C-alpha cells in the first residue's frame, strides 16, 4: 500500500499529531467496572501452574525483518515444538506485533491474512499441551501514542477487545492475554502527566476490553516502567482476580547485556564480567580496557567498576526478586517473570548458566511463574550452527528441565517455493513529502504492509500538528475482513484510574528498569546515560 492510502487510514481514524491530548476522565464507553462482573471462583487456583517453566518464541510474529508466509510457517517448526514439549516446558510466550493485525480505521476488524498464520501457530502449540501467552509486542511509536493520545487509546482498546473475542473460544486454561510488552510510560508520557497514573488508566481500559471479549481468560498486566520491578511496585492492581502481574528481570544489565552492540558503548566494550562477583576477574576486565576503548567511552572503567562494587551473587538476586514477591503478597495477587536472560556472545558460559540458575531458583522459591528470553536468539537455548540448532545442555540443566538428545535442522528460506509477499518492510526514518502522499493508489496483488517512520526536527514538531501519522501500522493492501460472528465488544474497565495532570511542575523521570526488549531510552548505569534499542539481536 502506498503512503497516500496509509494517510487516508489515519485520517479516517483521526490519528493526527494534533489529537495528542491528556485525558482527565475515562472515555464514554468505559462506564462499567469489575464490580459488575458476576462472582466466580478464581480460576488461577488451578490455572497458574501453566505459567511455570516457559520460554519466549521471539522473532516469529514480532521483531522480525520479514513476515512472509515462509517465515510465518517455518521459523518455528514442528520439531521445535516437539522439543519444547519434550524438555518439560509448560508454556511459551508468543510476542505478536499488533501492527500486523490492526487496521486503525476499523480497529474491531482484524487483518485476516496474518490472523490465519497466528491461528495456525496457536493450533500447533496447543496440540502439544503448551500454554500460550499472546503478548502484544508493540514498537516504540505505538507506546508513545498510548502514552499521549486518548483517541489512539480508544482505537487500541477496541482492537484489544476484538482480539480477545477472537481468541475466546480457545481453552482459557491454556491461552493467556498480555496487555503490552514493556510500556515505558516513564519515558513516553508528557512531562506534566504522572506516568504511573496514566499507565494505570490505559492498562485498565485494555484489561476491561480483554474481560469483555474473553470473560474466562486470564490477563497478564505489568508496571509502567519497562516492566521492571520498581515499576511493578507502583502499580495499583485492578479489582479483577483473574489477572496475573508480570515483571522482567535482567539485573544487573551491565552483566546480562555485556558486549551488546545495539546499546551504547558501555555495553559493547565490556565483556567477560564475572557472575557471581569475583574480584580477580573483575580487575582483569578493567585492566584489559585499552586507551582506544576509553577514547570511545571515557566512563567505561567506571561502569565496569560499579558492577564489580555491587558484588552480585545469588543472595543479591534473591533479595531483589523478593521485593516483587513482597508486593504480590501485600496485594494478594500472583506473579510471573516472563522475561529473563543473558546475552551469550560475550560472557563466559559458566557465568551465564550460574545467573540463569540463580534467577530461576529464586523465582520458584517465591512461587513466581517464569519464561526465559529466549528460544533461538542471542539469549537463546541453543549453541548456534549455520544450519542447525544444537541444544545447550548446561542451559537446560540451569532451567531445571529434562535433557533431550536432539538437533534441530533449519531450512534456508531461499530453498522455499516462491510465495506471496506478506512483509512489513521496515525502512529508515523518512519524512513523507506531500507529493508522495498524493501518489495514485496502485492495485497490487501482494499482501505487503509497509512501515515508515517520520522524522520531525525541533523546528517542525510544533508546526506539523495537522500532519497525518503513518508510522505505527503496516498499511495493509488487502482490506481487512470483518470477523464472522464477531459481536460488538462491551468494554468493562476494572478500576479505571484517569491520568492526572500534576500541578507540581516537572514530574521526575524514572530511570528505566534493566530489560531486554525496548525502544531507545535512557538507562542509568552507575549514574551514566545509556540508550537502549527495541529488540534483541
PDB file of C-alpha atoms in Angstrom, residues 166-268:
ATOM      1  CA  UNK A 166     -11.400 -13.918  18.511  1.00  0.00           C
ATOM      2  CA  UNK A 167      -9.302 -15.922  20.987  1.00  0.00           C
ATOM      3  CA  UNK A 168     -12.131 -16.522  23.462  1.00  0.00           C
ATOM      4  CA  UNK A 169     -13.183 -19.946  22.036  1.00  0.00           C
ATOM      5  CA  UNK A 170      -9.737 -21.319  22.884  1.00  0.00           C
ATOM      6  CA  UNK A 171      -9.215 -23.118  26.182  1.00  0.00           C
ATOM      7  CA  UNK A 172      -8.739 -20.446  28.886  1.00  0.00           C
ATOM      8  CA  UNK A 173      -6.564 -22.840  30.877  1.00  0.00           C
ATOM      9  CA  UNK A 174      -4.006 -22.672  28.064  1.00  0.00           C
ATOM     10  CA  UNK A 175      -4.319 -19.245  26.390  1.00  0.00           C
ATOM     11  CA  UNK A 176      -3.403 -16.044  28.250  1.00  0.00           C
ATOM     12  CA  UNK A 177      -3.704 -12.425  27.105  1.00  0.00           C
ATOM     13  CA  UNK A 178      -0.896  -9.978  27.870  1.00  0.00           C
ATOM     14  CA  UNK A 179      -1.726  -6.262  27.800  1.00  0.00           C
ATOM     15  CA  UNK A 180       1.515  -4.834  26.379  1.00  0.00           C
ATOM     16  CA  UNK A 181       5.216  -5.571  26.429  1.00  0.00           C
ATOM     17  CA  UNK A 182       7.277  -3.039  28.433  1.00  0.00           C
ATOM     18  CA  UNK A 183       5.056   0.082  28.280  1.00  0.00           C
ATOM     19  CA  UNK A 184       7.803   2.580  29.240  1.00  0.00           C
ATOM     20  CA  UNK A 185       5.341   5.324  30.137  1.00  0.00           C
ATOM     21  CA  UNK A 186       8.072   6.828  32.308  1.00  0.00           C
ATOM     22  CA  UNK A 187       9.804   7.685  29.038  1.00  0.00           C
ATOM     23  CA  UNK A 188       6.916   8.417  26.676  1.00  0.00           C
ATOM     24  CA  UNK A 189       4.302  10.201  28.793  1.00  0.00           C
ATOM     25  CA  UNK A 190       4.270  14.032  28.608  1.00  0.00           C
ATOM     26  CA  UNK A 191       6.321  15.672  31.317  1.00  0.00           C
ATOM     27  CA  UNK A 192       3.262  17.173  33.006  1.00  0.00           C
ATOM     28  CA  UNK A 193       1.458  13.817  33.300  1.00  0.00           C
ATOM     29  CA  UNK A 194       2.028  11.308  36.065  1.00  0.00           C
ATOM     30  CA  UNK A 195       3.196   8.242  34.080  1.00  0.00           C
ATOM     31  CA  UNK A 196       2.108   5.818  36.812  1.00  0.00           C
ATOM     32  CA  UNK A 197      -1.493   7.056  36.807  1.00  0.00           C
ATOM     33  CA  UNK A 198      -1.562   7.342  33.026  1.00  0.00           C
ATOM     34  CA  UNK A 199      -0.500   3.712  32.628  1.00  0.00           C
ATOM     35  CA  UNK A 200      -2.904   2.533  35.348  1.00  0.00           C
ATOM     36  CA  UNK A 201      -5.689   4.160  33.358  1.00  0.00           C
ATOM     37  CA  UNK A 202      -4.616   2.839  29.937  1.00  0.00           C
ATOM     38  CA  UNK A 203      -3.986  -0.652  31.266  1.00  0.00           C
ATOM     39  CA  UNK A 204      -7.378  -0.615  32.988  1.00  0.00           C
ATOM     40  CA  UNK A 205      -9.030   0.153  29.649  1.00  0.00           C
ATOM     41  CA  UNK A 206      -7.250  -2.726  27.891  1.00  0.00           C
ATOM     42  CA  UNK A 207      -7.970  -5.171  30.713  1.00  0.00           C
ATOM     43  CA  UNK A 208     -11.623  -4.201  30.520  1.00  0.00           C
ATOM     44  CA  UNK A 209     -11.639  -4.935  26.792  1.00  0.00           C
ATOM     45  CA  UNK A 210      -9.975  -8.294  27.419  1.00  0.00           C
ATOM     46  CA  UNK A 211     -12.550  -9.197  30.030  1.00  0.00           C
ATOM     47  CA  UNK A 212     -15.445  -8.205  27.772  1.00  0.00           C
ATOM     48  CA  UNK A 213     -14.081 -10.125  24.793  1.00  0.00           C
ATOM     49  CA  UNK A 214     -12.824 -13.191  26.681  1.00  0.00           C
ATOM     50  CA  UNK A 215     -14.625 -13.383  30.051  1.00  0.00           C
ATOM     51  CA  UNK A 216     -12.935 -16.614  31.189  1.00  0.00           C
ATOM     52  CA  UNK A 217      -9.358 -15.956  30.091  1.00  0.00           C
ATOM     53  CA  UNK A 218      -6.565 -14.843  32.390  1.00  0.00           C
ATOM     54  CA  UNK A 219      -4.998 -11.485  31.570  1.00  0.00           C
ATOM     55  CA  UNK A 220      -1.406 -10.506  32.305  1.00  0.00           C
ATOM     56  CA  UNK A 221      -0.690  -6.961  33.476  1.00  0.00           C
ATOM     57  CA  UNK A 222       2.563  -5.120  34.131  1.00  0.00           C
ATOM     58  CA  UNK A 223       4.102  -1.940  35.531  1.00  0.00           C
ATOM     59  CA  UNK A 224       4.545   1.350  33.710  1.00  0.00           C
ATOM     60  CA  UNK A 225       8.357   1.373  33.777  1.00  0.00           C
ATOM     61  CA  UNK A 226       9.717  -1.114  31.178  1.00  0.00           C
ATOM     62  CA  UNK A 227       8.009  -3.932  33.137  1.00  0.00           C
ATOM     63  CA  UNK A 228      10.675  -3.652  35.815  1.00  0.00           C
ATOM     64  CA  UNK A 229      10.347  -4.487  39.494  1.00  0.00           C
ATOM     65  CA  UNK A 230      10.268  -0.868  40.651  1.00  0.00           C
ATOM     66  CA  UNK A 231       7.502  -0.026  38.187  1.00  0.00           C
ATOM     67  CA  UNK A 232       5.533  -3.084  39.322  1.00  0.00           C
ATOM     68  CA  UNK A 233       5.685  -1.912  42.918  1.00  0.00           C
ATOM     69  CA  UNK A 234       3.974   1.357  41.967  1.00  0.00           C
ATOM     70  CA  UNK A 235       1.175  -0.383  40.088  1.00  0.00           C
ATOM     71  CA  UNK A 236      -2.356  -0.351  41.507  1.00  0.00           C
ATOM     72  CA  UNK A 237      -3.837  -3.830  40.977  1.00  0.00           C
ATOM     73  CA  UNK A 238      -7.265  -3.959  39.350  1.00  0.00           C
ATOM     74  CA  UNK A 239     -10.321  -5.417  41.052  1.00  0.00           C
ATOM     75  CA  UNK A 240     -10.294  -8.461  38.765  1.00  0.00           C
ATOM     76  CA  UNK A 241      -8.915 -11.581  40.480  1.00  0.00           C
ATOM     77  CA  UNK A 242      -8.299 -13.290  37.125  1.00  0.00           C
ATOM     78  CA  UNK A 243      -5.198 -11.177  36.397  1.00  0.00           C
ATOM     79  CA  UNK A 244      -1.563 -12.192  36.824  1.00  0.00           C
ATOM     80  CA  UNK A 245       1.083  -9.480  37.216  1.00  0.00           C
ATOM     81  CA  UNK A 246       4.323  -9.590  35.299  1.00  0.00           C
ATOM     82  CA  UNK A 247       7.841  -8.201  35.568  1.00  0.00           C
ATOM     83  CA  UNK A 248      11.045  -8.652  33.567  1.00  0.00           C
ATOM     84  CA  UNK A 249      14.409  -9.334  35.151  1.00  0.00           C
ATOM     85  CA  UNK A 250      17.786  -8.565  33.557  1.00  0.00           C
ATOM     86  CA  UNK A 251      19.619  -7.259  36.577  1.00  0.00           C
ATOM     87  CA  UNK A 252      22.323  -6.127  36.604  1.00  0.00           C
ATOM     88  CA  UNK A 253      22.125  -5.108  32.959  1.00  0.00           C
ATOM     89  CA  UNK A 254      25.862  -4.438  32.806  1.00  0.00           C
ATOM     90  CA  UNK A 255      26.297  -8.185  33.165  1.00  0.00           C
ATOM     91  CA  UNK A 256      23.311  -9.516  31.210  1.00  0.00           C
ATOM     92  CA  UNK A 257      23.873  -7.256  28.183  1.00  0.00           C
ATOM     93  CA  UNK A 258      27.666  -7.026  28.072  1.00  0.00           C
ATOM     94  CA  UNK A 259      29.034  -6.930  24.546  1.00  0.00           C
ATOM     95  CA  UNK A 260      25.664  -5.973  23.061  1.00  0.00           C
ATOM     96  CA  UNK A 261      26.286  -3.719  20.060  1.00  0.00           C
ATOM     97  CA  UNK A 262      22.728  -2.358  19.844  1.00  0.00           C
ATOM     98  CA  UNK A 263      23.158  -0.368  23.057  1.00  0.00           C
ATOM     99  CA  UNK A 264      25.705   2.344  23.878  1.00  0.00           C
ATOM    100  CA  UNK A 265      29.427   1.711  24.116  1.00  0.00           C
ATOM    101  CA  UNK A 266      29.178   0.973  27.838  1.00  0.00           C
ATOM    102  CA  UNK A 267      27.846  -2.440  26.863  1.00  0.00           C
ATOM    103  CA  UNK A 268      29.581  -3.023  23.555  1.00  0.00           C
TER     104      UNK A 268
END
